[in-house]
Amino acid sequence: MANETKKKDPNKKGIVKEFKEFISRGNVMDMAVGIIIGGAFTAIVTSLVNDVAMPIIGKLTGGINFDTLNIVLGEGEEAPVIAIGSFILSVVNFLLIALVVFFMIKGINKLKKEKKEPEAAPTTKKCPFCQEEISIDATRCPHCTSELEK
């Protein structure tokens, strides 16, 4: 019994082969590209918020610097701090990303509507007498032999 040869189950795949099949699927690659583009896009939006939008908002609000806007809870150097300015930056960042995604989805939906092919004209109809499907050009039903109106 110790020398029995192990027969490989033909239905079982090697882990390497299974991983290669998984990684080579189109949707996995699409997801990876989306994550990479999303990371780059996040950096752009963060720069837009920090370097463009927040200075303008700071100017409109009387020169408030949101980077240093904090609420200190207690006294001393070790006092806990609520970084309300950082939170406001994150909210503006989120809103800008959501706005861009909204316009992207809106544009994609518009393209999908424009590319929609017109429906093909029907090639069959139902006989009003026997309800069987017949050619659209038929003048007599091949099933019940009734004469059909044009």
PDB file of C-alpha atoms in Angstrom:
ATOM      1  CA  MET A   1       0.000   0.000   0.000  1.00  0.00           C
ATOM      2  CA  ALA A   2       2.867   2.367   0.600  1.00  0.00           C
ATOM      3  CA  ASN A   3       3.973   2.117  -3.035  1.00  0.00           C
ATOM      4  CA  GLU A   4       0.600   2.881  -4.533  1.00  0.00           C
ATOM      5  CA  THR A   5       0.887   5.379  -7.345  1.00  0.00           C
ATOM      6  CA  LYS A   6      -1.224   8.439  -6.932  1.00  0.00           C
ATOM      7  CA  LYS A   7      -3.385   9.036  -9.945  1.00  0.00           C
ATOM      8  CA  LYS A   8      -3.861  12.690 -10.756  1.00  0.00           C
ATOM      9  CA  ASP A   9      -7.484  13.705 -11.019  1.00  0.00           C
ATOM     10  CA  PRO A  10      -7.949  15.144 -14.531  1.00  0.00           C
ATOM     11  CA  ASN A  11     -10.578  17.556 -13.201  1.00  0.00           C
ATOM     12  CA  LYS A  12      -8.152  19.136 -10.736  1.00  0.00           C
ATOM     13  CA  LYS A  13      -5.960  21.899 -12.070  1.00  0.00           C
ATOM     14  CA  GLY A  14      -2.646  22.965 -10.702  1.00  0.00           C
ATOM     15  CA  ILE A  15      -2.741  26.108  -8.617  1.00  0.00           C
ATOM     16  CA  VAL A  16      -0.347  27.880 -11.004  1.00  0.00           C
ATOM     17  CA  LYS A  17      -2.453  27.018 -14.063  1.00  0.00           C
ATOM     18  CA  GLU A  18      -5.644  28.063 -12.268  1.00  0.00           C
ATOM     19  CA  PHE A  19      -4.050  31.359 -11.218  1.00  0.00           C
ATOM     20  CA  LYS A  20      -2.903  32.033 -14.806  1.00  0.00           C
ATOM     21  CA  GLU A  21      -6.462  31.493 -16.044  1.00  0.00           C
ATOM     22  CA  PHE A  22      -7.824  33.782 -13.356  1.00  0.00           C
ATOM     23  CA  ILE A  23      -5.363  36.604 -13.963  1.00  0.00           C
ATOM     24  CA  SER A  24      -5.697  36.470 -17.740  1.00  0.00           C
ATOM     25  CA  ARG A  25      -9.432  37.056 -17.685  1.00  0.00           C
ATOM     26  CA  GLY A  26     -10.427  40.370 -19.219  1.00  0.00           C
ATOM     27  CA  ASN A  27     -12.423  41.647 -16.267  1.00  0.00           C
ATOM     28  CA  VAL A  28      -9.490  41.185 -13.854  1.00  0.00           C
ATOM     29  CA  MET A  29      -7.225  43.211 -16.112  1.00  0.00           C
ATOM     30  CA  ASP A  30      -9.926  45.852 -16.571  1.00  0.00           C
ATOM     31  CA  MET A  31     -10.283  46.100 -12.798  1.00  0.00           C
ATOM     32  CA  ALA A  32      -6.499  46.470 -12.358  1.00  0.00           C
ATOM     33  CA  VAL A  33      -6.364  49.239 -14.960  1.00  0.00           C
ATOM     34  CA  GLY A  34      -9.333  50.948 -13.272  1.00  0.00           C
ATOM     35  CA  ILE A  35      -7.628  50.867  -9.881  1.00  0.00           C
ATOM     36  CA  ILE A  36      -4.391  52.294 -11.298  1.00  0.00           C
ATOM     37  CA  ILE A  37      -6.223  55.047 -13.181  1.00  0.00           C
ATOM     38  CA  GLY A  38      -8.336  55.731 -10.086  1.00  0.00           C
ATOM     39  CA  GLY A  39      -5.215  56.186  -7.961  1.00  0.00           C
ATOM     40  CA  ALA A  40      -3.750  58.633 -10.461  1.00  0.00           C
ATOM     41  CA  PHE A  41      -7.084  60.435 -10.742  1.00  0.00           C
ATOM     42  CA  THR A  42      -7.292  60.743  -6.945  1.00  0.00           C
ATOM     43  CA  ALA A  43      -3.882  62.450  -6.901  1.00  0.00           C
ATOM     44  CA  ILE A  44      -5.066  64.938  -9.535  1.00  0.00           C
ATOM     45  CA  VAL A  45      -8.287  65.724  -7.665  1.00  0.00           C
ATOM     46  CA  THR A  46      -6.442  66.041  -4.358  1.00  0.00           C
ATOM     47  CA  SER A  47      -4.087  68.559  -5.966  1.00  0.00           C
ATOM     48  CA  LEU A  48      -7.067  70.396  -7.475  1.00  0.00           C
ATOM     49  CA  VAL A  49      -8.689  70.636  -4.047  1.00  0.00           C
ATOM     50  CA  ASN A  50      -5.559  71.554  -2.065  1.00  0.00           C
ATOM     51  CA  ASP A  51      -3.850  73.806  -4.601  1.00  0.00           C
ATOM     52  CA  VAL A  52      -6.747  75.441  -6.467  1.00  0.00           C
ATOM     53  CA  ALA A  53     -10.149  75.117  -4.775  1.00  0.00           C
ATOM     54  CA  MET A  54      -9.202  75.582  -1.114  1.00  0.00           C
ATOM     55  CA  PRO A  55      -7.141  78.768  -1.642  1.00  0.00           C
ATOM     56  CA  ILE A  56     -10.119  80.245  -3.496  1.00  0.00           C
ATOM     57  CA  ILE A  57     -12.503  79.131  -0.736  1.00  0.00           C
ATOM     58  CA  GLY A  58     -10.049  80.491   1.849  1.00  0.00           C
ATOM     59  CA  LYS A  59      -9.982  83.865   0.070  1.00  0.00           C
ATOM     60  CA  LEU A  60     -13.801  83.947  -0.120  1.00  0.00           C
ATOM     61  CA  THR A  61     -14.069  83.148   3.608  1.00  0.00           C
ATOM     62  CA  GLY A  62     -11.712  85.902   4.711  1.00  0.00           C
ATOM     63  CA  GLY A  63      -8.340  84.159   4.500  1.00  0.00           C
ATOM     64  CA  ILE A  64      -9.093  81.027   6.507  1.00  0.00           C
ATOM     65  CA  ASN A  65      -6.291  78.460   6.126  1.00  0.00           C
ATOM     66  CA  PHE A  66      -8.034  75.103   6.242  1.00  0.00           C
ATOM     67  CA  ASP A  67      -4.763  73.211   6.761  1.00  0.00           C
ATOM     68  CA  THR A  68      -4.409  74.740  10.237  1.00  0.00           C
ATOM     69  CA  LEU A  69      -8.103  74.862  11.151  1.00  0.00           C
ATOM     70  CA  ASN A  70      -8.267  72.718  14.302  1.00  0.00           C
ATOM     71  CA  ILE A  71     -10.274  72.423  17.484  1.00  0.00           C
ATOM     72  CA  VAL A  72      -7.999  71.755  20.453  1.00  0.00           C
ATOM     73  CA  LEU A  73      -9.557  69.698  23.259  1.00  0.00           C
ATOM     74  CA  GLY A  74      -7.632  70.590  26.382  1.00  0.00           C
ATOM     75  CA  GLU A  75      -4.351  72.310  27.151  1.00  0.00           C
ATOM     76  CA  GLY A  76      -0.695  71.534  26.594  1.00  0.00           C
ATOM     77  CA  GLU A  77       1.291  70.017  23.770  1.00  0.00           C
ATOM     78  CA  GLU A  78      -0.312  66.578  24.107  1.00  0.00           C
ATOM     79  CA  ALA A  79      -3.907  67.860  23.962  1.00  0.00           C
ATOM     80  CA  PRO A  80      -6.133  66.005  21.495  1.00  0.00           C
ATOM     81  CA  VAL A  81      -6.975  67.925  18.324  1.00  0.00           C
ATOM     82  CA  ILE A  82      -9.968  67.669  15.985  1.00  0.00           C
ATOM     83  CA  ALA A  83      -8.616  68.498  12.528  1.00  0.00           C
ATOM     84  CA  ILE A  84     -11.791  70.100  11.165  1.00  0.00           C
ATOM     85  CA  GLY A  85      -9.883  71.708   8.270  1.00  0.00           C
ATOM     86  CA  SER A  86      -8.595  68.335   7.113  1.00  0.00           C
ATOM     87  CA  PHE A  87     -12.139  66.979   7.277  1.00  0.00           C
ATOM     88  CA  ILE A  88     -13.446  69.869   5.173  1.00  0.00           C
ATOM     89  CA  LEU A  89     -10.688  69.209   2.600  1.00  0.00           C
ATOM     90  CA  SER A  90     -11.722  65.546   2.440  1.00  0.00           C
ATOM     91  CA  VAL A  91     -15.400  66.447   1.967  1.00  0.00           C
ATOM     92  CA  VAL A  92     -14.578  68.878  -0.866  1.00  0.00           C
ATOM     93  CA  ASN A  93     -12.287  66.233  -2.377  1.00  0.00           C
ATOM     94  CA  PHE A  94     -15.090  63.649  -2.252  1.00  0.00           C
ATOM     95  CA  LEU A  95     -17.632  66.040  -3.755  1.00  0.00           C
ATOM     96  CA  LEU A  96     -15.324  66.885  -6.664  1.00  0.00           C
ATOM     97  CA  ILE A  97     -14.640  63.194  -7.368  1.00  0.00           C
ATOM     98  CA  ALA A  98     -18.365  62.421  -7.176  1.00  0.00           C
ATOM     99  CA  LEU A  99     -19.109  65.293  -9.566  1.00  0.00           C
ATOM    100  CA  VAL A 100     -16.548  64.090 -12.109  1.00  0.00           C
ATOM    101  CA  VAL A 101     -17.808  60.484 -11.881  1.00  0.00           C
ATOM    102  CA  PHE A 102     -21.371  61.752 -12.342  1.00  0.00           C
ATOM    103  CA  PHE A 103     -20.435  63.582 -15.536  1.00  0.00           C
ATOM    104  CA  MET A 104     -18.452  60.580 -16.791  1.00  0.00           C
ATOM    105  CA  ILE A 105     -21.417  58.223 -16.271  1.00  0.00           C
ATOM    106  CA  LYS A 106     -23.757  60.773 -17.838  1.00  0.00           C
ATOM    107  CA  GLY A 107     -21.489  60.986 -20.896  1.00  0.00           C
ATOM    108  CA  ILE A 108     -21.185  57.207 -21.183  1.00  0.00           C
ATOM    109  CA  ASN A 109     -24.962  56.814 -20.981  1.00  0.00           C
ATOM    110  CA  LYS A 110     -25.387  59.439 -23.701  1.00  0.00           C
ATOM    111  CA  LEU A 111     -22.922  57.587 -25.949  1.00  0.00           C
ATOM    112  CA  LYS A 112     -24.777  54.318 -25.344  1.00  0.00           C
ATOM    113  CA  LYS A 113     -28.070  55.922 -26.403  1.00  0.00           C
ATOM    114  CA  GLU A 114     -26.510  57.356 -29.562  1.00  0.00           C
ATOM    115  CA  LYS A 115     -24.939  54.051 -30.579  1.00  0.00           C
ATOM    116  CA  LYS A 116     -28.156  52.100 -30.175  1.00  0.00           C
ATOM    117  CA  GLU A 117     -29.047  50.446 -33.451  1.00  0.00           C
ATOM    118  CA  PRO A 118     -32.616  50.823 -34.646  1.00  0.00           C
ATOM    119  CA  GLU A 119     -34.745  47.760 -34.136  1.00  0.00           C
ATOM    120  CA  ALA A 120     -35.072  45.554 -37.169  1.00  0.00           C
ATOM    121  CA  ALA A 121     -38.463  45.437 -38.842  1.00  0.00           C
ATOM    122  CA  PRO A 122     -40.452  42.365 -37.832  1.00  0.00           C
ATOM    123  CA  THR A 123     -40.351  39.415 -40.236  1.00  0.00           C
ATOM    124  CA  THR A 124     -43.279  37.510 -38.751  1.00  0.00           C
ATOM    125  CA  LYS A 125     -46.775  38.154 -37.472  1.00  0.00           C
ATOM    126  CA  LYS A 126     -49.508  36.128 -35.774  1.00  0.00           C
ATOM    127  CA  CYS A 127     -52.472  34.799 -37.654  1.00  0.00           C
ATOM    128  CA  PRO A 128     -55.574  36.524 -36.204  1.00  0.00           C
ATOM    129  CA  PHE A 129     -57.541  33.273 -36.496  1.00  0.00           C
ATOM    130  CA  CYS A 130     -55.257  30.506 -35.186  1.00  0.00           C
ATOM    131  CA  GLN A 131     -52.591  32.646 -33.471  1.00  0.00           C
ATOM    132  CA  GLU A 132     -49.742  30.754 -35.198  1.00  0.00           C
ATOM    133  CA  GLU A 133     -46.644  32.666 -36.250  1.00  0.00           C
ATOM    134  CA  ILE A 134     -46.498  33.285 -39.998  1.00  0.00           C
ATOM    135  CA  SER A 135     -44.456  35.316 -42.483  1.00  0.00           C
ATOM    136  CA  ILE A 136     -45.185  39.038 -42.501  1.00  0.00           C
ATOM    137  CA  ASP A 137     -45.869  38.883 -46.264  1.00  0.00           C
ATOM    138  CA  ALA A 138     -48.319  35.956 -46.061  1.00  0.00           C
ATOM    139  CA  THR A 139     -51.787  36.480 -47.551  1.00  0.00           C
ATOM    140  CA  ARG A 140     -53.069  33.092 -46.393  1.00  0.00           C
ATOM    141  CA  CYS A 141     -52.225  31.271 -43.154  1.00  0.00           C
ATOM    142  CA  PRO A 142     -50.343  28.019 -43.876  1.00  0.00           C
ATOM    143  CA  HIS A 143     -51.751  26.507 -40.681  1.00  0.00           C
ATOM    144  CA  CYS A 144     -55.474  27.227 -40.821  1.00  0.00           C
ATOM    145  CA  THR A 145     -55.692  28.383 -44.470  1.00  0.00           C
ATOM    146  CA  SER A 146     -57.565  31.535 -43.522  1.00  0.00           C
ATOM    147  CA  GLU A 147     -57.267  34.500 -45.848  1.00  0.00           C
ATOM    148  CA  LEU A 148     -55.422  37.381 -44.224  1.00  0.00           C
ATOM    149  CA  GLU A 149     -55.899  41.094 -44.671  1.00  0.00           C
ATOM    150  CA  LYS A 150     -52.963  42.964 -46.165  1.00  0.00           C
TER     151      LYS A 150
END
